[in-house]
């Protein structure tokens, strides 16, 4: 019975797998899928998130799309390389990657044929396709996504913005990204997910190799319709003296699950994970992160902040491992939730597992409500209640927005947040 | 200007204000004194519009019933409360929130937002008036301010908003001698024939600087005695017992 459901679900993707992939990872994932089942709340990793919404749906098989104008999905005022996918398919007409210097950037389907050696070396090296159902599905059925290689010592002149759009009813797609950032290269990557119309399931997997001395500043913006669901796995390996920063901003969506897995495999690394989620309605936003400190002298900072309205739910589970070799690790982890109603809920579990003795680690979690005394105080100065609440929420969210280094991006996020609470 | 008639306020069935009457005219300074827990701050909160209380009776400002107005509407009508315990608001900058406050009040009155240049000019002027460190006004509201700095910030905000009726709730507590003089000076400079001030205090010290026209004693939710500035001196000397005892004997 369950096996039937699994086959029915997987059948949604078969027709869309456009290219031939004979990679080892795919073989591993196919094999794993024979035994892997849908995640259930009986597993610790999925304890607070039921995936029935995703696995019970029927997805349409129509790959066509009608998007012709993407201006409203660009970051206004930001010069960037643009890569556009619609319903999981690369759109050459809507993309603009022509003048990219020091970088190789192409749809992953093309990379599979043109960069065979690199592909074999990196594809599937980090993804959890042997243990995680959705990762396995992505590894077998991935439709498209981006292969990115930043050459040694290249400082990429503009951010690379990948725009994932859907405009179909019940669209389901498996974007697969592979980023290789070579020694001492620097790059800023924005990945945005938006709904043009309809509803969708996005099952995204991204592998990122951050080599010695490289610096990756990445942004994920999730702003899909309330009837759209997303599972998003990001697997990162960092080599010595590298910096990896992720800002994950979830503004909208139905069920959203983000899985970050960061292996810090070199000394002198810096890892920053920042997250902001604003939930409303019956939304369910789940952020799971793992930072694994394997080598000494590294630093990780993690701050996730959520503002929850209506009957929405947020889950945060952050694990930091400090292995016995990883002396002098500095790890900080914090989750803060602001509940705007009594019906909103937050499940928060920051965890530290430390096997080294000479480390500085701290973690914490707070869940509270808007400070009504402060609202009254602001009102007595003439500030309307709506503005006062907006000010308080913005002040709370600013801790994350302050980390956004791209001004144009920060501006649009600020105005989107203000709009939301007006 | 302010007329309070038979005001009572309760929380969860416990009456805190018990039929209070007070008339304050434009141009006047009233001092309210009284033992701890007698209801002074509650009176201030109820006038400012805090909705934790069940309120009966009447409060009018220049003839307008303000009991049904939201706190921000009362502020726009000219009510200002300097808090006994100013609230710390991390992440909200003093200047930015004052800009919003000034412009929200202007909008209420049908006026366009203030031009940035004029706002800055006013900011500088008022900072100078209460000798507030520039650094403080750009920081988050009251966050990490010392006790005295918070009180000075209250008077700075009052100066920015130029209210008709200012209620200063123990603004003198926590101020050093110099700060007390500066704050009192600020209040006196802002005084005019069209506005009124209510100072809530425990000490004559403040009233040496801000000279009241009337002094009231609030006890157990009611004003049990009113007089002129001499009453404050008498209280300083004799305490409240002589007023309370006969009251209790009733
Ligand atoms: N929201 C509330 N809930 C419960 N009790 C309250 C509330 N507000 C005030 N009270 C009570 O009402 C009484 C009067 O308090 P209030 O703060 O008005 O006194 P006060 O005269 O300002 O005292 P002080 O001189 O100490 O500042 C106190 O007993 C106080 O505990
Ligand atoms: Mg008081």
XYZ file of C-alpha atoms and ligand atoms in Angstrom:
704
model
C 0.000 0.000 0.000
C 2.675 2.424 1.075
C 4.890 1.159 -1.704
C 2.094 2.070 -4.145
C 1.942 5.586 -2.785
C 5.678 5.943 -3.201
C 5.573 4.711 -6.785
C 2.672 7.039 -7.562
C 4.640 9.938 -6.129
C 7.808 9.062 -8.027
C 5.851 8.628 -11.227
C 5.161 12.349 -11.101
C 8.763 12.997 -12.016
C 9.720 10.339 -14.533
C 8.404 12.087 -17.596
C 10.242 15.282 -16.764
C 13.724 13.886 -16.482
C 15.039 15.366 -19.675
C 18.595 14.190 -19.944
C 20.541 11.042 -19.484
C 22.490 10.932 -16.290
C 24.707 7.956 -15.711
C 26.419 9.317 -12.636
C 27.322 7.155 -9.694
C 25.226 9.400 -7.435
C 22.169 8.701 -9.500
C 22.754 4.967 -9.277
C 23.208 5.264 -5.518
C 20.056 7.328 -5.176
C 18.013 4.945 -7.313
C 19.114 2.083 -5.150
C 18.436 4.042 -1.967
C 14.927 4.847 -3.155
C 14.090 1.169 -3.167
C 14.244 1.272 0.613
C 13.725 4.923 1.560
C 10.189 5.860 2.534
C 8.449 9.191 2.929
C 9.775 10.866 6.075
C 7.434 10.571 9.048
C 7.158 12.378 12.359
C 8.409 9.215 14.027
C 11.898 10.192 12.869
C 13.611 12.790 15.056
C 14.722 14.699 11.943
C 11.098 15.175 10.810
C 9.448 15.225 14.213
C 7.465 18.453 13.773
C 6.931 18.417 10.030
C 4.399 16.253 8.253
C 5.021 15.916 4.539
C 1.575 14.559 3.595
C 0.782 17.860 1.842
C 3.658 17.115 -0.495
C 3.412 13.367 -0.910
C -0.362 13.113 -1.313
C -0.622 15.664 -4.105
C -0.920 14.882 -7.797
C 1.369 16.937 -9.925
C 0.773 18.081 -13.444
C 2.968 16.819 -16.210
C 2.776 19.900 -18.395
C 6.190 21.457 -18.750
C 5.147 24.493 -20.798
C 5.171 28.002 -19.370
C 3.956 31.467 -20.214
C 6.263 33.751 -18.283
C 7.744 36.444 -20.503
C 8.391 39.331 -18.152
C 10.528 38.702 -15.099
C 11.110 42.304 -14.074
C 9.159 41.995 -10.848
C 11.302 39.069 -9.742
C 14.578 40.935 -10.164
C 16.194 42.796 -7.309
C 15.471 46.376 -8.280
C 18.629 48.386 -8.750
C 20.941 45.386 -8.598
C 23.237 44.490 -11.470
C 23.463 40.731 -11.552
C 23.943 37.717 -13.765
C 20.476 36.317 -14.157
C 19.610 32.658 -14.553
C 15.921 31.909 -14.888
C 14.106 28.628 -14.489
C 10.406 28.230 -14.995
C 8.667 25.095 -13.768
C 12.131 23.624 -13.462
C 13.262 24.376 -17.003
C 16.065 26.713 -17.984
C 14.940 29.712 -19.978
C 17.711 31.017 -22.183
C 15.625 33.987 -23.359
C 14.936 35.221 -19.857
C 18.470 34.661 -18.582
C 21.475 36.940 -18.941
C 24.797 35.246 -18.276
C 26.570 36.264 -21.452
C 29.358 38.430 -20.136
C 30.303 36.345 -17.125
C 34.088 36.481 -16.606
C 36.209 34.014 -14.648
C 33.225 31.807 -14.203
C 31.567 28.911 -15.854
C 27.860 29.102 -15.495
C 25.367 26.920 -17.290
C 22.318 24.757 -16.735
C 23.344 21.612 -14.975
C 21.985 19.469 -17.797
C 24.526 21.070 -20.100
C 27.354 20.706 -17.588
C 26.656 16.991 -17.422
C 27.653 16.737 -21.064
C 30.282 19.447 -21.372
C 32.169 19.276 -18.104
C 32.233 15.546 -17.646
C 35.342 15.395 -15.443
C 34.215 18.067 -12.991
C 30.803 16.602 -12.935
C 32.068 13.200 -11.993
C 34.310 14.693 -9.364
C 31.697 16.774 -7.601
C 28.141 15.755 -8.389
C 26.555 13.881 -5.473
C 29.657 14.182 -3.330
C 27.815 16.070 -0.623
C 24.113 15.424 -1.074
C 22.313 13.138 1.334
C 20.766 11.043 -1.429
C 21.559 7.789 0.314
C 19.768 8.650 3.532
C 17.199 11.350 2.754
C 14.166 10.600 0.648
C 13.821 14.034 -0.978
C 17.516 14.284 -1.662
C 17.380 10.902 -3.373
C 14.369 11.987 -5.431
C 16.220 15.085 -6.495
C 19.365 13.170 -7.364
C 17.441 10.781 -9.594
C 14.860 13.071 -11.135
C 16.483 16.497 -11.146
C 15.270 18.488 -14.081
C 17.520 21.477 -14.141
C 19.480 23.906 -12.039
C 22.822 25.615 -12.270
C 26.355 24.401 -12.564
C 28.685 27.109 -11.407
C 32.436 27.075 -11.321
C 34.307 30.109 -10.086
C 37.926 29.965 -11.176
C 40.836 30.304 -8.772
C 41.385 33.875 -7.512
C 38.376 35.225 -9.409
C 36.375 37.919 -7.746
C 33.064 37.723 -9.529
C 32.082 41.253 -10.482
C 28.323 40.894 -9.986
C 26.105 38.654 -7.896
C 24.628 35.661 -9.643
C 20.873 35.628 -9.249
C 19.013 32.402 -9.902
C 15.316 32.926 -10.224
C 13.081 29.901 -9.838
C 9.541 30.539 -11.015
C 6.482 28.388 -11.382
C 3.340 29.274 -13.269
C 1.534 25.964 -13.518
C -1.163 24.350 -11.441
C 0.485 21.619 -9.350
C 3.913 22.044 -10.839
C 6.577 19.835 -9.299
C 10.235 20.193 -10.049
C 13.634 19.191 -8.711
C 16.166 21.952 -9.200
C 19.721 20.734 -8.718
C 22.627 23.108 -8.253
C 26.304 22.411 -8.109
C 28.633 25.261 -7.159
C 32.367 24.855 -7.116
C 34.175 27.906 -5.803
C 37.889 27.420 -6.350
C 40.786 28.678 -4.203
C 40.557 32.332 -3.129
C 37.590 33.041 -5.363
C 34.749 35.231 -4.188
C 31.148 35.121 -5.243
C 27.707 36.248 -4.188
C 24.823 33.976 -5.090
C 21.132 34.761 -4.765
C 18.591 32.015 -5.172
C 14.997 33.155 -5.225
C 11.859 31.056 -5.374
C 8.624 32.705 -6.421
C 5.217 31.722 -7.683
C 3.940 33.452 -10.782
C 0.650 31.608 -10.541
C -0.720 28.309 -9.331
C 0.840 26.018 -6.799
C 3.982 23.964 -6.802
C 6.309 21.592 -5.085
C 9.955 22.567 -5.231
C 12.414 19.889 -4.221
C 15.759 21.587 -4.409
C 19.224 20.252 -3.693
C 22.348 22.388 -3.850
C 25.917 21.249 -3.347
C 28.543 23.889 -2.658
C 32.289 23.308 -2.588
C 34.094 26.192 -0.936
C 37.809 25.732 -1.529
C 40.784 27.138 0.418
C 40.494 30.853 1.048
C 37.279 31.191 -0.952
C 34.399 33.407 0.126
C 30.793 32.612 -0.668
C 27.985 34.937 0.298
C 24.677 33.283 -0.436
C 21.061 34.337 -0.180
C 17.952 32.259 -0.414
C 14.684 34.114 -0.788
C 11.561 32.042 -0.493
C 8.435 33.850 -1.529
C 6.056 31.316 -3.000
C 2.291 31.094 -2.791
C 0.609 29.659 0.285
C -0.327 26.560 -1.686
C 3.277 25.921 -2.697
C 5.587 23.634 -0.778
C 9.323 23.347 -0.747
C 12.058 21.067 0.510
C 15.455 22.634 0.142
C 18.702 20.880 0.927
C 21.975 22.784 0.911
C 25.147 20.762 1.390
C 28.386 22.640 1.867
C 31.970 21.663 2.407
C 34.444 24.318 3.453
C 38.201 24.065 3.086
C 40.798 25.971 5.114
C 40.462 29.739 5.592
C 37.235 29.931 3.667
C 34.097 31.858 4.526
C 30.607 30.688 3.813
C 27.638 32.871 4.682
C 24.027 31.912 4.113
C 21.065 34.226 4.568
C 17.793 32.392 4.294
C 14.751 34.613 4.163
C 11.341 32.992 4.030
C 8.579 35.466 3.344
C 5.890 33.166 2.083
C 5.063 29.606 1.190
C 2.941 26.718 2.432
C 5.199 24.095 3.880
C 8.853 25.027 3.688
C 11.635 22.807 4.930
C 15.264 23.932 4.693
C 18.107 21.546 5.446
C 21.588 22.988 5.724
C 24.471 20.568 6.138
C 27.818 22.294 6.532
C 31.046 20.378 6.904
C 33.861 22.610 8.032
C 36.885 20.659 6.854
C 39.768 23.055 7.258
C 41.313 25.408 9.765
C 40.585 29.130 9.953
C 37.103 28.933 8.481
C 34.179 31.199 9.146
C 30.613 29.979 8.777
C 27.630 32.266 9.126
C 24.062 31.052 8.976
C 21.401 33.703 9.240
C 17.713 33.108 8.823
C 14.576 35.183 8.915
C 11.099 33.748 8.555
C 7.809 35.593 8.631
C 4.889 33.248 8.763
C 1.145 33.706 8.604
C -2.034 31.748 7.914
C -1.400 28.042 8.329
C 2.142 28.173 7.056
C 4.703 25.760 8.337
C 8.354 26.787 8.096
C 11.021 24.383 9.268
C 14.737 25.203 9.356
C 17.149 22.404 10.140
C 20.850 23.144 10.179
C 23.953 21.108 10.901
C 27.373 22.679 11.263
C 30.089 20.097 11.709
C 33.376 21.479 13.028
C 35.998 18.908 12.111
C 39.158 20.997 12.271
C 40.497 23.482 14.864
C 40.442 27.294 14.874
C 37.120 27.888 13.182
C 34.219 30.139 13.947
C 30.521 29.699 13.300
C 27.677 32.134 13.936
C 24.103 31.177 13.587
C 21.105 33.392 14.184
C 17.571 32.517 13.107
C 14.753 34.920 13.796
C 11.063 34.370 13.226
C 7.898 36.407 13.433
C 4.815 34.228 13.474
C 1.280 35.358 12.848
C -2.136 33.655 12.766
C -2.004 29.878 13.202
C 1.396 29.400 11.628
C 4.138 27.130 12.878
C 7.891 27.461 12.829
C 10.450 24.819 13.615
C 14.119 25.455 14.251
C 16.598 22.707 14.843
C 20.230 23.702 14.774
C 22.952 21.231 15.522
C 26.558 22.190 15.986
C 29.101 19.410 16.283
C 32.558 20.166 17.572
C 34.729 17.116 16.954
C 37.574 16.207 19.284
C 40.172 17.592 16.859
C 38.363 20.909 16.541
C 40.031 22.798 19.406
C 39.621 26.582 19.644
C 36.268 26.461 17.930
C 34.072 29.478 18.473
C 30.440 28.561 17.918
C 27.429 30.720 18.579
C 23.868 29.739 17.936
C 20.666 31.591 18.615
C 17.000 31.252 17.683
C 14.475 33.948 18.543
C 10.777 33.787 17.858
C 8.134 36.433 18.203
C 4.594 35.133 18.311
C 1.965 37.620 17.207
C -1.002 35.472 18.215
C -1.830 32.757 20.712
C -2.420 30.309 17.866
C 1.053 30.580 16.380
C 3.634 28.120 17.590
C 7.371 27.731 17.572
C 9.395 24.592 18.196
C 12.982 25.456 18.843
C 15.874 23.164 19.501
C 19.380 24.550 19.342
C 21.856 21.789 20.077
C 25.580 21.655 20.734
C 27.536 18.434 20.725
C 31.051 19.122 21.851
C 33.868 16.590 21.940
C 36.773 19.050 22.254
C 37.700 20.768 25.516
C 39.203 24.094 24.483
C 36.236 25.735 22.772
C 33.912 28.715 23.180
C 30.371 27.728 22.397
C 27.026 29.135 23.360
C 23.491 28.661 22.250
C 20.079 29.873 23.190
C 16.503 30.176 22.208
C 13.784 32.631 23.115
C 10.125 32.734 22.248
C 8.090 35.731 23.246
C 5.460 38.193 22.232
C 5.587 41.802 21.217
C 6.378 43.925 24.249
C 2.996 45.568 24.889
C 4.573 48.093 27.273
C 6.755 49.265 24.409
C 3.755 49.490 22.077
C 1.924 51.643 24.634
C 5.014 53.797 25.111
C 5.289 54.444 21.379
C 1.564 55.151 21.137
C 1.735 57.762 23.886
C 4.188 59.596 21.628
C 1.642 59.684 18.847
C 2.758 56.660 16.865
C -0.233 54.671 15.650
C -0.608 51.153 16.952
C -0.004 49.722 13.476
C 3.211 51.719 13.055
C 4.301 50.833 16.570
C 3.886 47.107 15.900
C 5.647 47.479 12.571
C 8.537 49.263 14.301
C 8.835 46.512 16.886
C 8.783 43.763 14.259
C 11.297 45.568 12.081
C 13.568 46.103 15.075
C 13.385 42.375 15.725
C 14.002 41.417 12.096
C 16.797 43.960 11.664
C 19.205 41.682 13.472
C 19.096 39.524 10.348
C 18.582 42.268 7.762
C 21.705 44.003 9.116
C 23.765 41.074 7.806
C 22.603 41.549 4.239
C 25.502 43.092 2.385
C 23.585 43.896 -0.811
C 21.831 47.206 -0.185
C 19.338 46.809 -3.020
C 18.299 43.445 -1.651
C 17.959 44.762 1.861
C 15.807 47.615 0.582
C 13.306 45.353 -1.137
C 13.149 43.021 1.825
C 12.514 45.944 4.144
C 9.702 47.235 2.012
C 8.195 43.759 1.669
C 8.238 43.326 5.425
C 6.752 46.777 6.028
C 4.027 46.109 3.465
C 3.204 42.865 5.172
C 2.540 44.500 8.520
C 0.737 47.623 7.310
C -7.953 72.288 29.863
C -8.112 68.929 31.672
C -11.218 68.015 33.556
C -11.494 64.733 35.428
C -14.810 63.879 37.046
C -15.575 60.992 39.347
C -12.891 58.824 37.746
C -12.547 55.271 38.887
C -10.247 52.609 37.486
C -10.041 48.926 38.347
C -7.928 45.969 37.404
C -9.455 42.519 37.763
C -12.113 43.841 40.068
C -9.682 45.709 42.318
C -10.419 49.395 42.373
C -7.292 51.532 42.231
C -8.776 54.949 41.479
C -11.943 55.531 43.454
C -13.852 58.558 42.269
C -11.189 61.123 41.518
C -11.808 64.740 40.541
C -9.278 67.159 39.110
C -9.464 70.427 37.168
C -6.380 71.789 35.459
C -6.509 75.056 33.538
C -4.227 76.269 30.781
C -1.098 77.969 32.086
C -1.167 76.089 35.396
C 1.253 73.728 37.064
C -0.240 71.114 39.377
C 1.752 68.876 41.670
C 0.386 65.496 42.734
C 1.943 63.921 45.777
C 1.005 60.923 47.852
C 2.376 57.750 49.403
C 3.632 54.801 47.377
C 0.885 52.759 45.799
C -1.772 55.421 46.181
C -2.583 55.496 42.441
C -0.542 58.384 41.010
C 0.981 56.425 38.119
C -2.332 54.716 37.493
C -3.960 58.120 37.082
C -1.232 59.122 34.627
C -1.651 55.858 32.647
C -5.433 56.183 32.505
C -5.183 59.748 31.176
C -2.627 58.614 28.595
C -4.928 55.797 27.487
C -3.517 52.547 28.809
C -6.182 49.918 28.313
C -5.358 47.630 31.232
C -8.038 49.282 33.336
C -11.781 49.297 33.528
C -12.535 52.968 33.646
C -15.655 54.837 34.768
C -16.198 58.579 34.977
C -15.171 61.371 32.645
C -11.963 62.828 31.293
C -12.137 65.769 28.921
C -9.348 67.733 27.310
C -10.411 71.188 26.178
C -13.989 69.996 26.311
C -13.360 66.876 24.229
C -14.083 63.471 25.749
C -10.793 61.601 25.432
C -11.749 58.359 27.169
C -12.777 56.777 23.888
C -9.608 57.822 22.086
C -6.611 55.551 21.475
C -3.361 56.580 23.193
C -1.929 57.900 19.911
C -5.049 60.007 19.347
C -4.747 61.440 22.832
C -1.102 62.217 22.067
C -2.212 63.996 18.915
C -4.759 65.937 20.982
C -1.869 67.111 23.140
C -1.463 64.639 26.007
C 2.076 63.674 26.944
C 3.219 61.295 29.656
C 6.789 61.227 30.924
C 6.970 57.684 32.324
C 8.074 56.886 35.841
C 9.823 53.878 34.298
C 10.633 54.670 30.660
C 10.534 51.539 28.501
C 13.645 50.254 26.731
C 12.973 49.424 23.090
C 15.972 47.674 21.527
C 16.373 48.178 17.803
C 14.065 51.201 17.519
C 16.081 54.374 17.142
C 15.082 57.407 19.148
C 15.313 59.742 16.186
C 13.450 57.520 13.754
C 10.595 56.864 16.100
C 10.298 60.562 16.939
C 10.130 61.350 13.244
C 7.264 58.892 12.894
C 5.613 60.296 16.019
C 5.868 63.908 14.871
C 4.532 63.042 11.425
C 1.744 60.779 12.668
C 0.575 63.639 14.898
C 0.790 66.052 11.966
C -1.224 63.644 9.834
C -3.887 63.500 12.570
C -4.121 67.270 12.362
C -4.274 67.201 8.582
C -0.765 68.610 8.156
C 1.842 67.334 5.668
C 4.939 65.515 6.976
C 7.682 67.751 8.278
C 10.508 68.501 5.867
C 13.657 66.585 6.874
C 15.639 69.796 7.275
C 13.093 71.347 9.636
C 12.925 68.167 11.653
C 16.688 68.124 12.091
C 16.670 71.748 13.115
C 14.006 71.094 15.745
C 15.921 68.020 16.914
C 19.064 70.079 17.498
C 17.177 72.837 19.251
C 15.406 70.507 21.643
C 18.526 68.487 22.325
C 20.202 71.694 23.382
C 17.247 72.658 25.545
C 17.569 69.572 27.751
C 21.331 69.256 27.142
C 20.852 65.742 25.838
C 23.963 64.078 24.463
C 23.607 63.782 20.669
C 24.745 60.189 20.876
C 21.733 59.313 22.996
C 19.196 60.512 20.493
C 20.591 58.282 17.768
C 20.632 55.187 19.947
C 17.789 52.720 20.486
C 15.026 54.126 22.657
C 16.278 54.089 26.268
C 18.307 50.933 25.665
C 21.182 50.868 28.112
C 20.463 54.444 29.176
C 21.276 55.266 32.793
C 18.329 56.105 35.028
C 18.990 59.826 34.714
C 19.502 59.630 30.944
C 16.135 57.965 30.561
C 14.428 60.777 32.460
C 16.206 63.390 30.412
C 15.151 61.559 27.261
C 11.525 61.795 28.401
C 11.785 65.566 28.638
C 13.545 65.677 25.281
C 10.624 63.816 23.715
C 8.217 66.161 25.425
C 10.089 69.103 23.945
C 9.882 67.516 20.481
C 6.154 66.895 20.711
C 5.213 70.173 22.380
C 2.139 68.874 24.214
C -0.760 70.829 25.685
C -0.909 68.708 28.796
C 2.290 67.148 30.107
C 2.191 64.660 32.963
C 5.618 64.107 34.481
C 5.608 60.992 36.620
C 8.505 61.179 39.080
C 10.752 62.648 36.429
C 12.948 63.940 39.264
C 13.762 60.527 40.691
C 17.198 59.328 39.702
C 18.379 62.751 38.561
C 21.516 64.270 40.010
C 21.409 67.896 41.199
C 22.600 69.361 37.885
C 20.317 67.161 35.812
C 17.384 68.109 38.003
C 18.042 71.788 37.340
C 18.442 71.185 33.596
C 15.264 69.142 33.348
C 13.304 71.634 35.462
C 14.649 74.446 33.303
C 13.510 72.608 30.206
C 10.035 72.184 31.625
C 9.860 75.849 32.614
C 10.980 76.986 29.159
C 8.287 74.887 27.520
C 5.617 76.318 29.807
C 3.206 78.738 28.237
C -0.227 80.199 28.704
C -1.817 77.518 26.499
C -0.328 74.452 28.084
C -0.452 72.849 31.479
C 1.801 70.559 33.478
C 1.081 67.950 36.106
C 4.143 66.914 38.075
C 3.949 63.778 40.158
C 6.668 63.785 42.772
C 7.627 62.716 46.257
C 9.989 65.606 46.877
C 9.803 69.320 47.495
C 13.233 69.528 45.831
C 11.673 69.502 42.333
C 9.023 71.980 43.339
C 11.738 74.485 44.231
C 12.464 74.607 40.510
C 9.064 73.953 38.992
C 6.796 76.037 41.137
C 3.294 74.619 41.289
C 0.125 76.656 41.358
C -1.674 73.826 43.111
C -0.643 70.814 45.134
C -2.849 67.730 45.556
C -2.513 64.754 47.812
C -3.619 61.476 46.255
C -4.324 58.725 48.707
C -6.083 55.423 48.193
C -7.330 56.379 44.746
C -8.753 59.771 45.687
C -7.527 63.310 46.075
C -7.859 63.866 49.785
C -6.398 67.348 49.997
C -5.615 70.190 47.646
C -3.791 73.398 48.360
C -1.147 75.768 47.078
C 2.634 75.364 47.069
C 2.729 75.735 50.844
C 0.985 72.356 51.165
C 4.043 70.660 49.684
C 6.260 72.276 52.280
C 3.916 71.150 55.007
C 3.975 67.571 53.642
C 7.741 67.628 53.553
C 7.736 68.537 57.195
C 4.913 66.426 58.550
C 4.537 63.513 56.102
C 1.093 62.152 55.207
C -0.070 60.751 58.521
C -1.927 63.852 59.648
C -3.998 63.725 56.443
C -4.517 59.990 56.335
C -5.449 59.375 59.953
C -8.600 61.513 60.000
C -9.503 60.045 56.598
C -9.248 56.537 57.992
C -11.155 57.481 61.092
C -14.162 58.399 58.992
N -2.061 46.784 35.994
C -2.156 46.607 37.331
N -2.456 45.393 37.819
C -2.560 45.197 39.162
N -2.363 46.150 40.045
C -2.046 47.377 39.629
C -1.926 47.677 38.248
N -1.606 48.962 38.104
C -1.511 49.432 39.351
N -1.779 48.502 40.259
C -1.783 48.662 41.712
O -2.431 49.876 42.023
C -1.800 50.532 43.087
C -1.399 51.919 42.681
O -0.255 51.845 41.858
P 0.455 53.125 41.246
O 1.591 52.667 40.422
O -0.561 53.960 40.591
O 0.975 53.854 42.553
P 1.826 55.190 42.677
O 1.009 56.127 43.471
O 2.299 55.644 41.387
O 3.032 54.670 43.568
P 4.603 55.112 43.584
O 4.701 56.313 44.403
O 5.258 53.957 44.251
O 5.030 55.280 42.185
C -0.650 49.664 43.521
O -1.038 48.888 44.623
C -0.406 48.817 42.305
O 0.145 47.583 42.648
Mg 4.109 55.800 40.485
